[in-house]
């Protein structure tokens, strides 16, 4: 489905005509990211991050497949194989640093993408399915990144794997046998490393599949926009190509400069030095930390320190999973008919002065050692996190008085819209 | 339904986590605060600079050669360098024959080609640096139960690693008066050495570089303790990442091209969007 004024694909030569008749792939591309996809004309640079996320997924798949050619998932040799890639494989260091930092940038752009979705309520009808698929992609990314971090078989690989797989042990009754079954032993070893490698290779292609569904679902209602007012007519939109291909091209250039700047000049800055020490089950690191992109969720996991009917550990596990699962219910928790945070005074205050500081505190506490004052701070932030999504957001949406919205995207961009002056019934026809 | 369920779950998590907070805050307020000497007196690595630092850095091959000599004559007694092969020494500015000669100075495990028995033989360029101990148990037994770590990746395995290695090597001494006054119970157990750059202040490694001229440099550089420590730190920066300079040098043309392409993309975007510029309503 698309808007009635969407341009139709016209094959310009015999070959394209042939394809269009037998397998209309050119038409598919034209309608997906070409001139056949009308997009709101007022998108800000916050709308660049979807394309960037797709780009970094491809970077990860390409560099990952090359790395897999030189890697060996065996706990005896994995650490050595990674060093073999770094030292002996032609451009191996580039592939590995591009892959490690590609994961960091994949998360950075996806966090911007989620931030955009939360501020502009991109999860609201008619875009619920896009949001739900997005949360699925994020969960798959977390699993993939976690397993990928285990593969170099350094100290943080091993101890991170031990802590995270240990979470299953918190489940009552079946916890411990389940954990042993999942890990393939009492602690992560060769069996775990092998299955993590297998899944780490598989999951990116599952992500790619869900991304295709995500983009498909996007093309049903079309893109959202900073005003949150739906597209009404042709003057509200521009064709994706050339307007947004050009804008995304520029955004991609900026992202690549930052990304490759890190790859070539500071490739280890976002990693942990302990992962250059080979895994040793007998030597526990002083602080076991996940990668930075898990810090907020790690802080929530560790915030529960006192048993309360259930064990503290189980509460932590439940809260950590709940902190992401709650996103699945956002379309139904936030009932405000206004999408954009720009027109929601109360929502905006809770967003900037509540949710954002809360996430910053959780991020800092997740990366800090488990001691005061970090534990107490993370407990307050965890409480706010759940209150924000489950209590405040529904309440705000029922009591808030939104600011007046522009009549249309055209009015928001041009300052006036002739149709706005027509009686409502005529405007609908126009 | 979703909102009522969400409300209850939200309140539930909040109550439980705030209960944890209350108990934690009560303990924090009532418990006596116990400081720790290693927390308070552990120092960050010293400021030290090397030729290979910075975006335009290059290896100082003379320094790497001296550092290799320090490793061979001092560190190698206890520490392995298992990810580095003799052939890699060509990076230090040695030619093929010199590498062969350097490799032959080391004894590596081998197999007698006639009888198949385990023997030792002189190293060849394809061999890796041999370990000073046959296994971890022997390494621990000879070193007060602490296994001397492999040094190949040491400067990447510590925060600010090259400076850390240099600081550790030059950081041996006695606990300061301040530390002794504040923590009278603090002591260095027999067999360990005090070093304020080591995380828990007491290090199993005795001071390895003790006196000036412990090594006689082939190039005539004065072998002070500071110079030897610096040279071997630079050498270990190379062993940790032999491709460091290649990496930085290949980064510049990549960034240069990207900058050019991004500027073009910016003007292309401007040009294309000028067609859609909002026209002021008359």
XYZ file of C-alpha atoms in Angstrom:
712
model
C 0.000 0.000 0.000
C 1.085 3.518 -0.546
C -0.315 6.952 -1.076
C -2.344 7.365 -4.282
C 0.131 9.915 -5.623
C 3.111 7.572 -5.304
C 4.990 7.420 -8.592
C 4.774 4.195 -10.528
C 7.824 2.322 -11.716
C 8.435 2.649 -15.466
C 11.041 0.257 -16.889
C 13.272 2.320 -19.150
C 14.990 -0.398 -21.153
C 14.424 -3.916 -22.413
C 16.348 -5.637 -19.633
C 14.438 -3.852 -16.884
C 11.183 -4.559 -18.724
C 12.129 -8.238 -18.828
C 12.818 -8.253 -15.106
C 9.692 -6.285 -14.287
C 7.568 -8.890 -16.033
C 9.262 -12.012 -14.653
C 10.545 -10.916 -11.251
C 9.751 -7.301 -10.375
C 12.783 -6.726 -8.162
C 13.572 -3.297 -9.653
C 9.970 -2.312 -8.894
C 10.348 -3.548 -5.326
C 13.452 -1.427 -4.773
C 11.810 1.558 -6.500
C 8.824 1.341 -4.177
C 10.880 0.624 -1.056
C 13.699 3.180 -1.167
C 13.253 4.825 -4.560
C 11.085 7.518 -6.068
C 8.041 5.302 -5.518
C 8.001 5.830 -1.758
C 6.517 9.191 -0.708
C 7.973 10.363 2.618
C 6.954 13.309 4.819
C 8.943 16.328 3.686
C 9.793 17.517 7.207
C 11.930 14.667 8.565
C 14.829 15.785 10.774
C 18.225 14.119 10.971
C 16.801 11.869 13.707
C 15.162 9.972 10.848
C 18.575 8.960 9.467
C 19.254 6.280 12.008
C 17.065 3.539 10.542
C 19.080 3.486 7.337
C 22.301 3.673 9.375
C 21.232 0.696 11.495
C 20.641 -1.298 8.310
C 24.064 -0.259 7.071
C 25.823 -1.395 10.246
C 23.953 -4.706 10.157
C 25.477 -5.279 6.720
C 28.939 -4.235 7.977
C 28.617 -6.792 10.776
C 27.536 -9.565 8.431
C 30.318 -8.931 5.909
C 33.150 -8.526 8.431
C 31.744 -11.364 10.529
C 31.690 -13.839 7.648
C 35.326 -12.993 6.862
C 36.351 -13.373 10.509
C 34.586 -16.735 10.713
C 36.868 -17.970 7.916
C 39.875 -17.520 10.197
C 38.414 -18.229 13.614
C 38.100 -21.553 15.449
C 35.415 -22.060 18.100
C 37.441 -24.206 20.445
C 38.290 -23.061 23.940
C 41.836 -24.411 23.545
C 42.687 -22.236 20.553
C 40.053 -19.467 20.264
C 42.143 -16.811 21.992
C 45.159 -17.695 19.851
C 43.057 -17.671 16.674
C 41.928 -14.124 17.378
C 45.566 -13.071 17.766
C 46.345 -14.968 14.559
C 43.714 -12.804 12.840
C 45.259 -9.672 14.363
C 48.847 -10.525 13.441
C 49.026 -12.893 10.490
C 45.858 -12.585 8.407
C 46.119 -9.926 5.701
C 44.080 -6.939 6.932
C 42.839 -9.229 9.712
C 43.294 -6.471 12.285
C 41.058 -4.242 10.162
C 38.339 -6.900 9.913
C 38.367 -7.574 13.642
C 38.426 -3.926 14.715
C 35.748 -3.104 12.127
C 33.591 -5.907 13.551
C 34.124 -5.020 17.233
C 33.553 -1.303 16.688
C 30.791 -2.071 14.184
C 28.908 -3.669 17.074
C 29.409 -0.521 19.148
C 28.141 1.686 16.327
C 25.237 -0.636 15.558
C 24.092 -0.133 19.146
C 24.785 3.620 19.075
C 22.624 4.170 15.983
C 19.925 1.801 17.242
C 19.780 3.682 20.555
C 19.312 6.937 18.623
C 16.622 5.182 16.582
C 14.822 4.013 19.749
C 15.204 7.455 21.325
C 13.548 8.942 18.233
C 10.749 6.383 18.493
C 10.156 7.165 22.173
C 10.176 10.965 21.864
C 7.989 11.097 18.765
C 5.825 8.144 19.933
C 6.501 6.292 16.706
C 4.968 3.248 18.399
C 1.426 4.644 18.235
C -1.283 3.509 15.832
C -1.035 2.854 12.964
C 2.646 1.927 13.503
C 2.388 -0.557 16.405
C 3.669 -3.482 14.337
C 6.791 -1.591 13.233
C 7.581 -0.870 16.885
C 6.917 -4.450 18.040
C 9.196 -5.839 15.338
C 11.777 -3.242 16.334
C 11.771 -4.485 19.937
C 12.203 -8.038 18.602
C 15.204 -6.857 16.569
C 16.676 -5.198 19.661
C 16.296 -8.391 21.724
C 17.937 -10.423 18.950
C 20.767 -7.872 18.777
C 21.366 -8.186 22.512
C 21.573 -11.974 22.277
C 23.863 -11.780 19.245
C 26.167 -9.195 20.811
C 26.390 -11.128 24.070
C 27.379 -14.336 22.291
C 29.793 -12.517 20.003
C 31.594 -11.052 23.007
C 32.220 -14.581 24.304
C 33.995 -15.735 21.132
C 37.472 -14.184 21.719
C 37.534 -16.250 24.929
C 39.168 -13.538 27.023
C 38.582 -13.006 30.722
C 35.482 -10.810 30.249
C 34.154 -13.229 27.623
C 34.309 -16.085 30.056
C 33.142 -14.303 33.203
C 30.458 -12.357 31.369
C 29.153 -15.628 29.949
C 29.273 -17.186 33.389
C 27.297 -14.354 34.997
C 24.659 -14.119 32.260
C 24.110 -17.871 31.859
C 24.051 -18.047 35.675
C 20.889 -15.927 35.570
C 18.931 -18.965 34.435
C 19.907 -20.622 37.691
C 17.671 -18.100 39.494
C 14.525 -19.677 38.043
C 12.863 -21.724 40.803
C 12.951 -25.560 40.581
C 14.105 -25.999 36.975
C 16.761 -23.258 37.084
C 19.881 -25.281 37.675
C 19.239 -28.212 35.326
C 18.104 -25.695 32.705
C 21.322 -23.718 33.102
C 23.488 -26.828 32.807
C 21.576 -27.880 29.707
C 21.862 -24.456 28.049
C 25.562 -24.039 28.821
C 26.494 -27.661 28.181
C 28.242 -28.036 31.525
C 28.513 -26.513 34.983
C 30.488 -23.546 33.670
C 30.954 -22.195 30.151
C 33.571 -24.193 28.271
C 34.077 -25.693 24.852
C 30.433 -26.783 24.505
C 29.187 -23.277 25.320
C 31.747 -21.593 23.055
C 30.754 -23.830 20.148
C 27.025 -23.274 20.451
C 27.536 -19.533 20.960
C 29.553 -19.409 17.739
C 26.891 -21.327 15.865
C 24.121 -19.037 17.156
C 26.226 -15.917 16.678
C 26.521 -16.850 13.006
C 22.825 -17.663 12.678
C 21.151 -14.784 14.526
C 22.313 -11.897 12.280
C 20.435 -13.517 9.403
C 17.363 -13.850 11.627
C 17.787 -10.145 12.423
C 17.993 -9.424 8.697
C 14.726 -11.302 8.207
C 12.965 -9.324 10.952
C 14.435 -6.098 9.528
C 12.750 -6.928 6.210
C 9.433 -7.358 8.067
C 10.122 -4.103 9.975
C 10.609 -2.185 6.706
C 7.646 -3.901 5.110
C 5.444 -2.898 8.045
C 6.812 0.650 7.718
C 5.659 0.905 4.124
C 2.017 0.219 5.045
C 1.340 3.512 6.902
C 4.509 5.267 5.665
C 7.098 7.088 7.785
C 6.174 9.144 10.821
C 7.450 12.722 11.094
C 8.456 15.325 13.728
C 4.997 16.923 13.935
C 3.245 13.601 14.379
C 0.513 14.847 12.019
C -0.308 12.204 9.425
C 0.310 12.794 5.733
C -2.824 14.275 4.126
C -1.858 15.076 0.555
C 0.905 15.146 -1.994
C 2.381 18.489 -0.888
C 3.125 16.863 2.493
C 5.544 14.404 0.952
C 8.649 14.113 -1.184
C 9.797 10.999 -3.015
C 12.392 9.026 -1.024
C 14.741 9.209 -3.984
C 16.441 11.622 -4.568
C 15.543 13.638 -1.455
C 16.133 11.166 1.339
C 18.766 9.100 -0.430
C 20.779 12.337 -0.601
C 20.107 13.164 3.037
C 20.927 9.616 4.158
C 24.076 9.703 2.030
C 25.330 12.720 3.913
C 24.367 11.164 7.267
C 26.171 7.959 6.305
C 29.313 9.957 5.509
C 29.316 11.562 8.958
C 28.679 8.198 10.663
C 31.484 6.544 8.671
C 33.974 9.261 9.623
C 33.229 8.706 13.318
C 33.174 4.920 12.979
C 36.356 4.538 10.952
C 38.068 7.206 13.040
C 37.551 4.874 15.976
C 38.542 1.753 14.011
C 41.836 3.214 12.820
C 42.858 5.404 15.751
C 41.156 4.254 18.975
C 39.928 0.714 18.269
C 40.075 -0.497 21.867
C 38.660 2.562 23.612
C 35.171 1.064 24.002
C 36.391 -2.406 24.949
C 37.641 -3.750 28.266
C 41.397 -4.394 28.730
C 40.669 -7.635 30.608
C 39.476 -9.219 27.383
C 43.092 -9.271 26.191
C 43.790 -11.751 29.008
C 43.021 -15.332 28.057
C 39.982 -16.852 29.838
C 40.952 -18.366 33.160
C 38.194 -20.070 35.201
C 40.395 -19.904 38.305
C 41.005 -16.128 38.326
C 37.957 -13.903 38.833
C 38.402 -10.336 37.516
C 38.049 -7.537 40.079
C 34.908 -6.216 38.348
C 32.892 -8.258 35.880
C 31.318 -5.894 33.376
C 29.354 -6.395 30.184
C 29.948 -4.181 27.158
C 28.804 -0.563 27.604
C 25.580 -1.038 25.648
C 24.277 -3.366 28.352
C 25.168 -1.095 31.290
C 21.623 0.242 31.955
C 20.130 -3.252 31.975
C 23.013 -4.597 34.057
C 22.346 -1.813 36.593
C 18.687 -2.899 36.822
C 19.794 -6.520 37.298
C 22.064 -5.578 40.180
C 19.671 -3.081 41.794
C 17.763 -5.813 43.619
C 19.931 -6.621 46.630
C 17.455 -7.846 49.259
C 15.240 -10.948 49.158
C 11.527 -10.090 49.131
C 9.371 -13.240 48.949
C 11.467 -14.235 45.904
C 15.255 -14.189 45.947
C 16.943 -10.880 45.139
C 18.671 -12.548 42.178
C 15.347 -13.661 40.691
C 13.887 -10.171 41.151
C 16.889 -8.749 39.322
C 16.464 -11.185 36.437
C 12.718 -10.523 36.210
C 13.234 -6.758 36.319
C 15.950 -6.849 33.685
C 13.771 -8.777 31.248
C 10.716 -6.710 32.186
C 12.625 -3.489 31.498
C 12.689 -4.387 27.796
C 9.437 -6.341 27.613
C 7.617 -3.240 28.837
C 8.434 -1.648 25.464
C 6.139 -4.203 23.812
C 3.169 -2.643 25.634
C 4.009 1.013 24.958
C 1.448 1.436 22.146
C -1.294 0.591 24.640
C 0.180 2.270 27.708
C 0.484 5.705 26.102
C -3.034 6.635 25.020
C -2.412 10.255 24.064
C -3.680 10.875 20.502
C -0.776 13.296 19.941
C 2.390 11.608 18.776
C 5.146 14.172 18.789
C 6.731 15.163 22.102
C 6.960 18.703 20.731
C 3.232 19.206 21.345
C 3.031 17.397 24.684
C 4.153 19.730 27.504
C 3.835 17.277 30.395
C 5.207 14.273 28.514
C 8.151 16.393 27.415
C 9.032 17.330 31.015
C 8.940 13.710 32.189
C 10.943 12.662 29.135
C 13.786 15.170 29.442
C 13.920 15.519 33.214
C 12.842 11.998 34.152
C 13.578 9.291 31.624
C 16.792 10.711 30.149
C 18.545 11.413 33.514
C 17.271 8.019 34.705
C 18.928 6.287 31.736
C 22.162 8.251 32.276
C 22.267 7.212 35.946
C 21.553 3.577 35.046
C 24.304 3.693 32.415
C 26.877 5.083 34.864
C 25.877 2.695 37.665
C 25.924 -0.302 35.310
C 29.559 0.420 34.485
C 30.569 1.167 38.081
C 31.646 -1.360 40.715
C 28.811 -2.721 42.879
C 29.372 -0.360 45.810
C 27.773 2.735 47.321
C 26.678 5.248 46.226
C 26.193 3.530 42.842
C 23.915 0.807 44.168
C 21.544 3.265 45.846
C 21.510 5.510 42.773
C 20.742 2.561 40.522
C 17.866 1.565 42.829
C 16.255 4.993 42.597
C 16.740 5.050 38.825
C 15.311 1.536 38.474
C 12.226 2.575 40.443
C 11.811 5.615 38.198
C 12.263 3.521 35.055
C 9.311 1.271 35.868
C 7.200 4.137 37.215
C 7.848 6.151 34.050
C 6.662 3.545 31.586
C 3.993 1.769 33.628
C 2.523 4.500 35.832
C 3.428 8.004 34.663
C 3.062 7.514 30.906
C -0.541 6.191 31.114
C -1.458 8.916 33.625
C 0.130 11.715 31.587
C -1.705 10.616 28.486
C -5.073 10.921 30.245
C -4.577 14.251 32.060
C -2.287 16.178 29.723
C -3.610 19.016 27.569
C -1.610 18.915 24.312
C -0.565 22.099 22.520
C -2.289 22.903 19.193
C -1.004 20.881 16.260
C -0.336 22.287 12.797
C -3.099 21.520 10.326
C -0.749 19.582 8.079
C 2.892 18.878 7.370
C 2.664 21.415 4.572
C 1.607 24.068 7.077
C 4.401 23.081 9.447
C 6.974 23.483 6.676
C 5.608 26.426 4.671
C 3.941 28.336 7.477
C 0.509 28.242 5.848
C -1.685 25.709 4.114
C -4.485 26.884 1.818
C -6.533 23.759 2.580
C -6.608 24.601 6.275
C -9.007 27.452 5.514
C -11.501 25.222 3.681
C -14.406 23.700 5.574
C -13.502 20.298 6.954
C -15.554 18.360 4.419
C -13.870 20.048 1.418
C -10.414 19.668 2.940
C -10.948 15.941 3.143
C -11.692 15.891 -0.593
C -8.679 18.033 -1.427
C -6.516 -4.227 31.100
C -2.992 -3.629 29.871
C -2.830 -0.354 31.746
C -4.161 -1.827 35.007
C -1.784 -4.809 34.749
C 1.104 -2.503 33.841
C 0.274 -0.214 36.756
C 0.352 -3.114 39.229
C 3.591 -4.545 37.811
C 5.189 -1.099 37.812
C 4.214 -0.492 41.438
C 5.381 -4.016 42.324
C 8.902 -3.582 40.931
C 9.110 -0.126 42.467
C 8.173 -1.350 45.950
C 10.666 -4.216 45.818
C 13.553 -2.110 44.531
C 12.828 0.648 47.030
C 12.842 -1.962 49.791
C 16.340 -2.940 48.615
C 17.183 0.760 48.613
C 15.891 1.243 52.164
C 17.882 -1.693 53.512
C 20.985 -0.575 51.596
C 20.654 3.015 52.785
C 20.168 1.899 56.388
C 23.291 -0.269 56.222
C 25.207 2.505 54.510
C 24.241 4.969 57.236
C 24.859 2.672 60.207
C 27.852 0.616 59.124
C 31.283 1.872 59.916
C 33.128 2.849 56.793
C 36.225 0.775 56.332
C 38.766 2.324 54.020
C 41.272 0.221 52.152
C 44.894 1.116 51.618
C 44.914 -0.342 48.101
C 41.856 1.717 47.216
C 43.281 4.977 48.478
C 46.985 4.688 47.691
C 46.898 2.906 44.349
C 48.262 5.324 41.740
C 47.347 5.842 38.123
C 50.194 5.203 35.642
C 52.784 7.957 35.171
C 52.702 10.277 32.182
C 55.213 8.947 29.708
C 55.378 9.433 25.964
C 56.656 7.247 23.136
C 57.493 7.726 19.466
C 54.567 5.481 18.504
C 51.968 7.562 20.395
C 49.504 9.800 18.635
C 47.840 9.661 15.266
C 51.134 10.192 13.379
C 53.332 8.000 15.611
C 56.042 5.719 14.241
C 58.039 2.897 15.817
C 61.402 3.969 17.215
C 63.128 0.818 15.943
C 66.348 1.545 17.867
C 64.296 1.678 21.065
C 62.404 -1.518 20.148
C 65.730 -3.293 19.562
C 66.962 -2.153 22.980
C 63.637 -3.214 24.512
C 64.021 -6.633 22.901
C 67.434 -6.916 24.521
C 65.967 -6.077 27.944
C 63.203 -8.633 27.442
C 65.705 -11.292 26.424
C 68.178 -10.651 29.229
C 65.770 -9.789 32.058
C 62.063 -10.574 31.527
C 62.455 -13.805 29.571
C 63.774 -15.553 32.668
C 60.193 -15.781 33.922
C 57.789 -14.390 31.271
C 56.769 -16.031 28.014
C 55.917 -14.158 24.801
C 53.907 -16.890 23.177
C 52.030 -14.948 20.484
C 55.212 -13.528 18.950
C 57.332 -15.455 16.444
C 61.005 -14.780 15.704
C 60.062 -13.872 12.127
C 58.139 -10.905 13.569
C 61.450 -9.386 14.712
C 61.937 -8.196 11.125
C 59.595 -5.310 12.134
C 62.318 -4.090 14.488
C 64.567 -3.290 11.561
C 66.529 -6.557 11.364
C 67.215 -8.166 7.988
C 66.612 -11.829 7.169
C 70.047 -13.041 8.257
C 69.922 -11.068 11.479
C 66.510 -12.555 12.302
C 67.909 -16.048 11.682
C 70.843 -15.311 13.954
C 68.597 -13.859 16.689
C 66.301 -16.883 16.509
C 69.248 -19.247 16.808
C 70.203 -17.635 20.146
C 67.060 -19.182 21.682
C 66.523 -22.823 22.538
C 63.149 -24.240 21.562
C 61.585 -27.676 22.013
C 61.922 -29.926 18.973
C 61.812 -33.488 17.737
C 64.818 -35.515 16.656
C 64.210 -36.194 12.952
C 65.833 -39.635 13.136
C 64.586 -41.082 16.408
C 61.429 -39.001 17.020
C 62.562 -38.245 20.542
C 61.837 -34.925 22.207
C 64.940 -32.725 22.107
C 65.805 -29.051 22.244
C 67.256 -27.237 19.252
C 68.172 -23.665 18.257
C 65.209 -21.527 17.167
C 64.404 -20.687 13.541
C 62.405 -17.676 12.293
C 59.157 -19.697 12.098
C 59.305 -20.658 15.778
C 57.483 -18.751 18.494
C 59.245 -17.421 21.586
C 59.628 -20.371 23.972
C 58.143 -20.414 27.459
C 60.659 -20.362 30.333
C 58.653 -23.007 32.190
C 57.493 -26.435 30.999
C 53.996 -25.858 32.439
C 51.927 -23.650 34.766
C 52.633 -25.774 37.821
C 56.373 -25.353 37.357
C 55.835 -21.602 36.774
C 53.812 -21.239 39.971
C 56.197 -23.391 42.015
C 59.155 -21.227 41.044
C 57.418 -17.919 41.776
C 55.781 -17.915 45.174
C 52.627 -19.484 43.698
C 52.024 -16.642 41.210
C 52.288 -17.619 37.561
C 54.250 -14.928 35.653
C 51.776 -13.798 32.961
C 52.533 -14.004 29.262
C 53.715 -10.581 28.086
C 52.603 -10.660 24.417
C 49.444 -8.639 25.059
C 50.327 -7.041 28.380
C 50.120 -3.416 27.243
C 46.623 -3.995 25.824
C 45.475 -6.034 28.806
C 45.841 -3.132 31.242
C 44.255 0.303 31.173
C 46.778 2.731 29.641
C 49.010 -0.325 29.352
C 52.337 0.973 28.033
C 52.486 3.661 30.720
C 51.330 1.066 33.268
C 54.223 -1.300 32.463
C 56.710 1.567 32.635
C 55.245 2.832 35.941
C 55.236 -0.635 37.472
C 58.867 -1.257 36.522
C 59.961 2.065 38.024
C 57.430 2.119 40.870
C 59.062 -0.156 43.459
C 59.784 1.385 46.840
C 58.622 1.600 50.421
C 55.106 2.507 51.621
C 54.833 6.256 52.189
C 54.712 7.697 55.713
C 51.167 8.821 54.983
C 50.072 5.269 54.201
C 51.772 3.850 57.294
C 50.182 6.534 59.481
C 46.700 5.912 58.077
C 46.841 2.111 57.858
C 49.255 0.893 60.548
C 48.184 -2.694 59.843
C 49.262 -2.519 56.231
C 52.213 -4.762 55.530
C 53.951 -6.387 52.637
C 54.041 -10.164 53.177
C 57.396 -11.902 52.750
C 58.115 -12.755 49.117
C 56.019 -9.851 47.809
C 57.180 -6.355 46.910
C 55.522 -3.006 47.545
C 54.554 -1.128 44.375
C 52.007 1.662 44.422
C 51.160 1.210 40.711
C 49.973 -2.353 41.280
C 46.235 -2.602 42.099
C 46.624 -4.212 45.529
C 50.007 -2.597 46.254
C 51.795 -5.882 46.959
C 53.228 -7.520 43.882
C 54.609 -11.047 43.557
C 57.248 -9.904 41.058
C 60.458 -8.696 42.713
C 61.927 -5.552 41.158
C 63.290 -6.874 37.832
C 65.292 -3.861 36.650
C 67.320 -2.926 39.702
C 70.523 -1.121 38.788
C 71.895 0.999 35.974
C 73.842 -0.946 33.343
C 72.044 -4.173 34.195
C 71.978 -4.599 30.399
C 74.801 -3.431 28.146
C 73.175 -1.830 25.140
C 74.708 -2.699 21.780
C 74.042 0.829 20.455
C 75.864 2.524 23.320
C 72.770 4.149 24.882
C 73.239 4.743 28.603
C 71.321 1.915 30.261
C 69.688 3.682 33.202
C 66.870 1.943 35.063
C 64.484 4.513 33.596
C 65.800 4.009 30.046
C 65.616 0.209 30.234
C 62.076 0.355 31.664
C 60.975 2.701 28.932
C 62.597 0.639 26.186
C 61.031 -2.622 27.287
C 57.618 -0.919 27.624
C 57.914 0.275 24.020
C 58.926 -3.242 22.965
C 55.858 -4.680 24.688
C 53.647 -2.104 22.968
C 54.985 -3.559 19.719
C 54.444 -7.196 20.772
C 50.863 -6.365 21.777
C 50.035 -4.844 18.431
C 52.660 -5.190 15.698
C 50.165 -3.679 13.211
C 49.725 -0.469 15.232
C 51.611 1.834 12.866
C 50.216 0.193 9.728
C 46.762 0.775 11.218
C 47.262 4.471 11.923
C 48.920 5.095 8.567
C 46.137 3.442 6.620
C 43.585 5.461 8.586
C 44.591 8.815 7.090
C 43.796 8.171 3.417
C 40.523 6.518 4.478
C 39.471 9.517 6.570
C 40.683 11.912 3.872
C 38.551 10.212 1.238
C 35.543 10.068 3.551
C 35.850 13.747 4.408
C 35.925 14.603 0.708
C 32.991 12.297 -0.064
C 30.966 13.632 2.860
C 31.500 17.250 1.792
C 30.339 16.289 -1.707
C 27.353 14.499 -0.213
C 26.520 17.593 1.828
C 26.456 19.851 -1.233
C 24.604 17.224 -3.268
C 21.969 17.114 -0.538
C 21.746 20.916 -0.478
C 21.422 21.082 -4.253
C 18.714 18.425 -4.401
C 16.714 19.894 -1.531
C 16.785 23.402 -2.977
C 14.061 22.197 -5.360
C 11.827 21.426 -2.373
C 12.666 24.597 -0.421
C 9.523 26.089 1.049
C 8.431 28.947 -1.200
C 7.212 31.892 0.804
C 3.482 32.289 0.330
C 2.683 35.486 -1.566
